[in-house]
PDB file of C-alpha atoms in Angstrom:
ATOM      1  CA  GLY A1402       4.889  -4.958  18.204  1.00  0.00           C
ATOM      2  CA  GLU A1403       1.795  -2.836  16.797  1.00  0.00           C
ATOM      3  CA  SER A1404      -0.051  -4.204  13.649  1.00  0.00           C
ATOM      4  CA  VAL A1405      -3.023  -3.695  11.953  1.00  0.00           C
ATOM      5  CA  GLY A1406      -5.003  -6.491  10.987  1.00  0.00           C
ATOM      6  CA  LEU A1407      -8.464  -7.980   9.607  1.00  0.00           C
ATOM      7  CA  HIS A1408     -11.325 -10.444  10.947  1.00  0.00           C
ATOM      8  CA  LEU A1409     -12.340 -12.277   7.671  1.00  0.00           C
ATOM      9  CA  PRO A1410      -9.980 -13.391   5.116  1.00  0.00           C
ATOM     10  CA  THR A1411     -12.573 -14.073   2.500  1.00  0.00           C
ATOM     11  CA  LEU A1412     -16.269 -12.262   1.958  1.00  0.00           C
ATOM     12  CA  SER A1413     -18.738 -13.541  -0.366  1.00  0.00           C
ATOM     13  CA  VAL A1414     -21.497 -11.273  -0.970  1.00  0.00           C
ATOM     14  CA  GLN A1415     -24.596 -11.074  -3.201  1.00  0.00           C
ATOM     15  CA  GLU A1416     -24.365  -8.617  -5.987  1.00  0.00           C
ATOM     16  CA  GLY A1417     -26.387  -5.631  -4.536  1.00  0.00           C
ATOM     17  CA  ASP A1418     -26.297  -6.474  -1.382  1.00  0.00           C
ATOM     18  CA  ASN A1419     -24.188  -4.542   1.015  1.00  0.00           C
ATOM     19  CA  SER A1420     -20.292  -5.315   2.037  1.00  0.00           C
ATOM     20  CA  ILE A1421     -18.896  -4.507   5.233  1.00  0.00           C
ATOM     21  CA  ILE A1422     -15.144  -5.184   5.855  1.00  0.00           C
ATOM     22  CA  ASN A1423     -13.607  -5.213   9.226  1.00  0.00           C
ATOM     23  CA  CYS A1424     -10.127  -4.129  10.587  1.00  0.00           C
ATOM     24  CA  ALA A1425      -8.749  -4.183  14.109  1.00  0.00           C
ATOM     25  CA  TYR A1426      -5.561  -1.727  14.966  1.00  0.00           C
ATOM     26  CA  SER A1427      -3.648  -2.032  17.952  1.00  0.00           C
ATOM     27  CA  ASN A1428      -1.540   1.126  18.027  1.00  0.00           C
ATOM     28  CA  SER A1429      -3.649   3.772  19.950  1.00  0.00           C
ATOM     29  CA  ALA A1430      -1.534   6.492  18.783  1.00  0.00           C
ATOM     30  CA  SER A1431      -2.814   5.956  15.114  1.00  0.00           C
ATOM     31  CA  ASP A1432      -4.500   9.453  13.817  1.00  0.00           C
ATOM     32  CA  TYR A1433      -4.964   8.537  10.447  1.00  0.00           C
ATOM     33  CA  PHE A1434      -6.428   5.342   8.238  1.00  0.00           C
ATOM     34  CA  ILE A1435      -6.960   4.542   4.630  1.00  0.00           C
ATOM     35  CA  TRP A1436      -8.964   1.729   2.893  1.00  0.00           C
ATOM     36  CA  TYR A1437      -7.268   0.301  -0.418  1.00  0.00           C
ATOM     37  CA  LYS A1438      -8.689  -1.670  -3.101  1.00  0.00           C
ATOM     38  CA  GLN A1439      -6.385  -4.108  -4.802  1.00  0.00           C
ATOM     39  CA  GLU A1440      -7.197  -6.089  -7.974  1.00  0.00           C
ATOM     40  CA  SER A1441      -5.396  -9.098  -9.436  1.00  0.00           C
ATOM     41  CA  GLY A1442      -1.953  -8.045 -11.010  1.00  0.00           C
ATOM     42  CA  LYS A1443      -2.291  -4.353 -10.007  1.00  0.00           C
ATOM     43  CA  GLY A1444      -1.214  -2.050  -7.393  1.00  0.00           C
ATOM     44  CA  PRO A1445      -3.521  -0.822  -4.478  1.00  0.00           C
ATOM     45  CA  GLN A1446      -5.984   1.588  -5.446  1.00  0.00           C
ATOM     46  CA  PHE A1447      -7.091   4.418  -2.814  1.00  0.00           C
ATOM     47  CA  ILE A1448     -10.729   4.180  -1.692  1.00  0.00           C
ATOM     48  CA  ILE A1449     -11.092   6.208   1.084  1.00  0.00           C
ATOM     49  CA  ASP A1450      -9.521   7.755   4.114  1.00  0.00           C
ATOM     50  CA  ILE A1451     -10.506   8.886   7.731  1.00  0.00           C
ATOM     51  CA  ARG A1452      -8.920  10.898  10.580  1.00  0.00           C
ATOM     52  CA  SER A1453      -8.866  10.227  14.001  1.00  0.00           C
ATOM     53  CA  ASN A1454     -10.883  13.197  15.157  1.00  0.00           C
ATOM     54  CA  MET A1455     -13.602  11.662  12.694  1.00  0.00           C
ATOM     55  CA  ASP A1456     -16.020   8.407  13.449  1.00  0.00           C
ATOM     56  CA  LYS A1457     -17.554   8.347  10.026  1.00  0.00           C
ATOM     57  CA  ARG A1458     -16.567   9.436   6.460  1.00  0.00           C
ATOM     58  CA  GLN A1459     -18.735   8.978   3.261  1.00  0.00           C
ATOM     59  CA  GLY A1460     -17.636   8.817  -0.225  1.00  0.00           C
ATOM     60  CA  GLN A1461     -19.380   7.384  -3.537  1.00  0.00           C
ATOM     61  CA  ARG A1462     -20.667   3.896  -2.247  1.00  0.00           C
ATOM     62  CA  VAL A1463     -18.270   3.649   0.484  1.00  0.00           C
ATOM     63  CA  THR A1464     -18.632   4.699   3.900  1.00  0.00           C
ATOM     64  CA  VAL A1465     -15.580   4.110   6.489  1.00  0.00           C
ATOM     65  CA  LEU A1466     -16.171   4.006  10.337  1.00  0.00           C
ATOM     66  CA  LEU A1467     -13.761   4.434  13.008  1.00  0.00           C
ATOM     67  CA  ASN A1468     -14.695   3.406  16.480  1.00  0.00           C
ATOM     68  CA  LYS A1469     -11.475   4.853  18.787  1.00  0.00           C
ATOM     69  CA  THR A1470     -12.594   3.256  21.972  1.00  0.00           C
ATOM     70  CA  VAL A1471     -12.246  -0.464  20.695  1.00  0.00           C
ATOM     71  CA  LYS A1472      -9.656   0.360  17.957  1.00  0.00           C
ATOM     72  CA  HIS A1473     -11.888  -0.803  15.093  1.00  0.00           C
ATOM     73  CA  LEU A1474     -12.393   0.138  11.579  1.00  0.00           C
ATOM     74  CA  SER A1475     -14.822  -0.733   8.854  1.00  0.00           C
ATOM     75  CA  LEU A1476     -15.460  -0.383   5.291  1.00  0.00           C
ATOM     76  CA  GLN A1477     -18.893  -0.435   4.151  1.00  0.00           C
ATOM     77  CA  ILE A1478     -19.850  -0.979   0.159  1.00  0.00           C
ATOM     78  CA  ALA A1479     -23.395   0.029  -0.516  1.00  0.00           C
ATOM     79  CA  ALA A1480     -25.068  -2.154  -3.461  1.00  0.00           C
ATOM     80  CA  THR A1481     -22.004  -4.368  -4.165  1.00  0.00           C
ATOM     81  CA  GLN A1482     -21.199  -4.634  -7.942  1.00  0.00           C
ATOM     82  CA  PRO A1483     -19.271  -7.479  -9.618  1.00  0.00           C
ATOM     83  CA  GLY A1484     -16.509  -4.694 -10.096  1.00  0.00           C
ATOM     84  CA  ASP A1485     -16.331  -4.607  -6.559  1.00  0.00           C
ATOM     85  CA  SER A1486     -14.529  -8.229  -6.219  1.00  0.00           C
ATOM     86  CA  ALA A1487     -10.913  -7.630  -5.116  1.00  0.00           C
ATOM     87  CA  VAL A1488      -8.709  -7.789  -2.141  1.00  0.00           C
ATOM     88  CA  TYR A1489      -9.329  -4.759   0.330  1.00  0.00           C
ATOM     89  CA  PHE A1490      -6.732  -3.506   2.847  1.00  0.00           C
ATOM     90  CA  CYS A1491      -6.893  -1.185   5.848  1.00  0.00           C
ATOM     91  CA  ALA A1492      -3.524   0.666   6.660  1.00  0.00           C
ATOM     92  CA  GLU A1493      -2.520   2.763   9.601  1.00  0.00           C
ATOM     93  CA  SER A1494      -0.663   5.669   8.632  1.00  0.00           C
ATOM     94  CA  ARG A1495       2.031   7.645  10.816  1.00  0.00           C
ATOM     95  CA  ALA A1496       3.268  10.969   9.377  1.00  0.00           C
ATOM     96  CA  LEU A1497       7.274  11.403   8.779  1.00  0.00           C
ATOM     97  CA  LYS A1498       9.254  14.335   9.790  1.00  0.00           C
ATOM     98  CA  ALA A1499      10.286  15.897   6.721  1.00  0.00           C
ATOM     99  CA  ALA A1500       7.798  14.733   3.981  1.00  0.00           C
ATOM    100  CA  GLY A1501       5.129  11.740   3.369  1.00  0.00           C
ATOM    101  CA  ASN A1502       3.915   8.981   5.888  1.00  0.00           C
ATOM    102  CA  LYS A1503       4.816   5.400   6.893  1.00  0.00           C
ATOM    103  CA  LEU A1504       1.815   3.045   6.472  1.00  0.00           C
ATOM    104  CA  THR A1505       1.452  -0.275   8.254  1.00  0.00           C
ATOM    105  CA  PHE A1506      -1.030  -2.772   6.054  1.00  0.00           C
ATOM    106  CA  GLY A1507      -3.349  -5.679   7.327  1.00  0.00           C
ATOM    107  CA  GLY A1508      -3.314  -8.598   5.711  1.00  0.00           C
ATOM    108  CA  GLY A1509      -5.918  -7.961   3.409  1.00  0.00           C
ATOM    109  CA  THR A1510      -9.930  -9.290   2.773  1.00  0.00           C
ATOM    110  CA  ARG A1511     -11.006 -11.023  -0.309  1.00  0.00           C
ATOM    111  CA  VAL A1512     -14.376  -9.887  -1.441  1.00  0.00           C
ATOM    112  CA  LEU A1513     -15.872 -12.038  -3.988  1.00  0.00           C
ATOM    113  CA  VAL A1514     -19.366 -10.998  -5.375  1.00  0.00           C
ATOM    114  CA  LYS A1515     -21.664 -13.347  -6.641  1.00  0.00           C
ATOM    115  CA  PRO A1516     -24.227 -12.649  -9.479  1.00  0.00           C
TER     116      PRO A1516
ATOM    117  CA  ASP B 774      -2.103  11.402 -17.025  1.00  0.00           C
ATOM    118  CA  GLY B 775      -0.024  11.876 -13.950  1.00  0.00           C
ATOM    119  CA  GLY B 776       0.683   8.773 -12.434  1.00  0.00           C
ATOM    120  CA  ILE B 777       3.336   6.134 -11.211  1.00  0.00           C
ATOM    121  CA  THR B 778       4.867   3.957 -13.741  1.00  0.00           C
ATOM    122  CA  GLN B 779       6.822   0.879 -12.938  1.00  0.00           C
ATOM    123  CA  SER B 780       8.734  -1.221 -15.252  1.00  0.00           C
ATOM    124  CA  PRO B 781       8.848  -4.113 -16.179  1.00  0.00           C
ATOM    125  CA  LYS B 782       5.667  -5.584 -15.425  1.00  0.00           C
ATOM    126  CA  TYR B 783       7.036  -8.877 -15.382  1.00  0.00           C
ATOM    127  CA  LEU B 784      11.279  -9.767 -14.748  1.00  0.00           C
ATOM    128  CA  PHE B 785      12.944 -12.861 -14.276  1.00  0.00           C
ATOM    129  CA  ARG B 786      16.706 -13.437 -13.124  1.00  0.00           C
ATOM    130  CA  LYS B 787      19.047 -16.130 -11.945  1.00  0.00           C
ATOM    131  CA  GLU B 788      19.854 -16.620  -8.613  1.00  0.00           C
ATOM    132  CA  GLY B 789      22.979 -14.613  -7.594  1.00  0.00           C
ATOM    133  CA  GLN B 790      22.357 -11.598  -9.914  1.00  0.00           C
ATOM    134  CA  ASN B 791      21.364  -8.217  -8.734  1.00  0.00           C
ATOM    135  CA  VAL B 792      18.364  -6.772 -10.576  1.00  0.00           C
ATOM    136  CA  THR B 793      16.828  -3.091 -10.727  1.00  0.00           C
ATOM    137  CA  LEU B 794      13.270  -2.146 -10.758  1.00  0.00           C
ATOM    138  CA  SER B 795      12.261   1.018 -12.294  1.00  0.00           C
ATOM    139  CA  CYS B 796       9.870   3.712 -10.696  1.00  0.00           C
ATOM    140  CA  GLU B 797       9.067   7.164 -12.225  1.00  0.00           C
ATOM    141  CA  GLN B 798       6.441   9.773 -11.080  1.00  0.00           C
ATOM    142  CA  ASN B 799       5.200  12.542 -12.553  1.00  0.00           C
ATOM    143  CA  LEU B 800       2.823  13.836  -9.710  1.00  0.00           C
ATOM    144  CA  ASN B 801       5.604  16.227  -8.348  1.00  0.00           C
ATOM    145  CA  HIS B 802       5.557  14.297  -4.955  1.00  0.00           C
ATOM    146  CA  ASP B 803       8.340  14.509  -2.429  1.00  0.00           C
ATOM    147  CA  ALA B 804       8.111  11.250  -1.053  1.00  0.00           C
ATOM    148  CA  MET B 805       8.441   7.848  -2.558  1.00  0.00           C
ATOM    149  CA  TYR B 806       8.213   4.309  -1.272  1.00  0.00           C
ATOM    150  CA  TRP B 807       8.841   0.724  -2.197  1.00  0.00           C
ATOM    151  CA  TYR B 808       6.779  -2.169  -0.763  1.00  0.00           C
ATOM    152  CA  ARG B 809       7.079  -5.729  -1.194  1.00  0.00           C
ATOM    153  CA  GLN B 810       3.989  -8.170  -1.513  1.00  0.00           C
ATOM    154  CA  ASP B 811       4.083 -11.900  -0.786  1.00  0.00           C
ATOM    155  CA  PRO B 812       1.190 -14.246  -2.185  1.00  0.00           C
ATOM    156  CA  GLY B 813      -1.980 -13.671  -0.152  1.00  0.00           C
ATOM    157  CA  GLN B 814      -0.389 -11.174   2.178  1.00  0.00           C
ATOM    158  CA  GLY B 815      -0.250  -7.474   2.693  1.00  0.00           C
ATOM    159  CA  LEU B 816       2.539  -5.132   2.009  1.00  0.00           C
ATOM    160  CA  ARG B 817       5.706  -4.491   3.806  1.00  0.00           C
ATOM    161  CA  LEU B 818       7.824  -1.250   3.604  1.00  0.00           C
ATOM    162  CA  ILE B 819      11.516  -1.933   2.110  1.00  0.00           C
ATOM    163  CA  TYR B 820      12.805   1.558   1.779  1.00  0.00           C
ATOM    164  CA  TYR B 821      11.233   5.156   1.693  1.00  0.00           C
ATOM    165  CA  SER B 822      12.678   8.501   0.768  1.00  0.00           C
ATOM    166  CA  GLN B 823      11.108  11.954   2.041  1.00  0.00           C
ATOM    167  CA  ILE B 824      13.256  14.316  -0.377  1.00  0.00           C
ATOM    168  CA  VAL B 825      15.824  14.096  -3.022  1.00  0.00           C
ATOM    169  CA  ASN B 826      19.323  12.251  -2.362  1.00  0.00           C
ATOM    170  CA  ASP B 827      17.890  10.899   1.252  1.00  0.00           C
ATOM    171  CA  PHE B 828      16.432   7.636   1.998  1.00  0.00           C
ATOM    172  CA  GLN B 829      15.745   5.322   4.968  1.00  0.00           C
ATOM    173  CA  LYS B 830      15.177   1.920   5.479  1.00  0.00           C
ATOM    174  CA  GLY B 831      11.838   0.347   6.137  1.00  0.00           C
ATOM    175  CA  ASP B 832      10.944  -2.574   8.043  1.00  0.00           C
ATOM    176  CA  ILE B 833      12.571  -5.208   5.630  1.00  0.00           C
ATOM    177  CA  ALA B 834      15.734  -3.535   3.851  1.00  0.00           C
ATOM    178  CA  GLU B 835      18.004  -6.462   4.086  1.00  0.00           C
ATOM    179  CA  GLY B 836      19.476  -7.435   0.831  1.00  0.00           C
ATOM    180  CA  TYR B 837      18.074  -4.101  -1.165  1.00  0.00           C
ATOM    181  CA  SER B 838      19.408  -0.890  -2.082  1.00  0.00           C
ATOM    182  CA  VAL B 839      17.889   2.496  -3.373  1.00  0.00           C
ATOM    183  CA  SER B 840      18.731   6.006  -4.766  1.00  0.00           C
ATOM    184  CA  ARG B 841      17.117   9.059  -4.970  1.00  0.00           C
ATOM    185  CA  GLU B 842      18.999  11.321  -7.656  1.00  0.00           C
ATOM    186  CA  LYS B 843      15.998  12.764  -9.100  1.00  0.00           C
ATOM    187  CA  LYS B 844      12.702  13.616  -7.440  1.00  0.00           C
ATOM    188  CA  GLU B 845      10.805  11.643 -10.098  1.00  0.00           C
ATOM    189  CA  SER B 846      12.943   8.781  -9.948  1.00  0.00           C
ATOM    190  CA  PHE B 847      13.223   6.064  -7.256  1.00  0.00           C
ATOM    191  CA  PRO B 848      15.042   2.668  -8.602  1.00  0.00           C
ATOM    192  CA  LEU B 849      15.030  -0.185  -6.228  1.00  0.00           C
ATOM    193  CA  THR B 850      17.812  -2.714  -6.468  1.00  0.00           C
ATOM    194  CA  VAL B 851      17.248  -6.484  -5.288  1.00  0.00           C
ATOM    195  CA  THR B 852      20.781  -7.628  -4.678  1.00  0.00           C
ATOM    196  CA  SER B 853      21.904 -11.254  -4.489  1.00  0.00           C
ATOM    197  CA  ALA B 854      21.912 -10.818  -0.643  1.00  0.00           C
ATOM    198  CA  GLN B 855      18.333 -10.977  -0.830  1.00  0.00           C
ATOM    199  CA  LYS B 856      17.247 -14.396   0.200  1.00  0.00           C
ATOM    200  CA  ASN B 857      13.959 -14.586  -1.041  1.00  0.00           C
ATOM    201  CA  PRO B 858      13.626 -12.003  -3.816  1.00  0.00           C
ATOM    202  CA  THR B 859      10.574 -13.501  -5.668  1.00  0.00           C
ATOM    203  CA  ALA B 860       7.665 -11.131  -4.984  1.00  0.00           C
ATOM    204  CA  PHE B 861       5.597  -8.615  -6.329  1.00  0.00           C
ATOM    205  CA  TYR B 862       7.086  -5.113  -5.867  1.00  0.00           C
ATOM    206  CA  LEU B 863       4.990  -1.945  -5.660  1.00  0.00           C
ATOM    207  CA  CYS B 864       6.231   1.560  -5.841  1.00  0.00           C
ATOM    208  CA  ALA B 865       4.513   4.520  -4.397  1.00  0.00           C
ATOM    209  CA  SER B 866       4.588   8.059  -3.815  1.00  0.00           C
ATOM    210  CA  SER B 867       2.835  10.746  -1.697  1.00  0.00           C
ATOM    211  CA  ILE B 868       2.720  14.816  -1.541  1.00  0.00           C
ATOM    212  CA  GLY B 869       5.483  16.230   0.651  1.00  0.00           C
ATOM    213  CA  ASP B 870       3.427  17.987   3.244  1.00  0.00           C
ATOM    214  CA  ARG B 871       3.837  16.662   6.991  1.00  0.00           C
ATOM    215  CA  SER B 872       0.114  15.997   7.508  1.00  0.00           C
ATOM    216  CA  ASN B 873      -0.912  12.322   6.617  1.00  0.00           C
ATOM    217  CA  SER B 874      -1.897  11.599   2.946  1.00  0.00           C
ATOM    218  CA  PRO B 875      -2.589   8.739   0.841  1.00  0.00           C
ATOM    219  CA  LEU B 876      -0.025   6.916  -0.705  1.00  0.00           C
ATOM    220  CA  HIS B 877      -0.372   6.560  -4.773  1.00  0.00           C
ATOM    221  CA  PHE B 878       0.812   3.290  -6.146  1.00  0.00           C
ATOM    222  CA  GLY B 879       2.077   2.156  -9.240  1.00  0.00           C
ATOM    223  CA  ASN B 880       0.795  -1.489 -10.830  1.00  0.00           C
ATOM    224  CA  GLY B 881       3.937  -3.168  -9.550  1.00  0.00           C
ATOM    225  CA  THR B 882       6.573  -5.376 -10.865  1.00  0.00           C
ATOM    226  CA  ARG B 883       6.580  -9.180 -10.419  1.00  0.00           C
ATOM    227  CA  LEU B 884      10.085 -10.654 -10.012  1.00  0.00           C
ATOM    228  CA  THR B 885      10.994 -14.197 -10.089  1.00  0.00           C
ATOM    229  CA  VAL B 886      14.323 -15.514  -9.357  1.00  0.00           C
ATOM    230  CA  THR B 887      15.288 -19.110 -10.055  1.00  0.00           C
TER     231      THR B 887
END
């Protein structure tokens, strides 16, 4: 079936360096993607999203890149801080008929920031 | 503060008992969702509701039931028929228009069944 997955389960990064988290998706009809951050014992927190008519979107210290040709999504975190240590999920979204949308999540990447 | 409230944070039950997890939102969102998360894994969709008094099965609905009598509330019952109920349960909501929009999550209920 269609799925969304991640290449690296754990990413260790030095404080102050940039982080890059990758995600591959297989449904070519996907038109909306979201990155979430999840800290231990908490629910996922929205970071940034991107629609398929874009290839790049920037937020505060974060950038999402979308390459539809190879069905690849990445999240870049600039100047990684200790507070960025968490599990990051990408999700593919499909709009529902009446309201809302259905997300399919990847397995997650743990980011560990070293002081 | 607007948000999604899940209660309780931790829940313990004996095998064979039904248990209901609470989810309330004050974001005025039309759509609500229940996801299950197992250790080291992503989230899987259990049930979702697009409007009041209507809900649909997600990918892993067996052994679960829901109701949506009010816009603000979407309780999930884990029945004794659920073979592996111990997990972290997450409720979410999103705005009700027909375009894609991010889901907002609560902080979850960790259910342990022994």
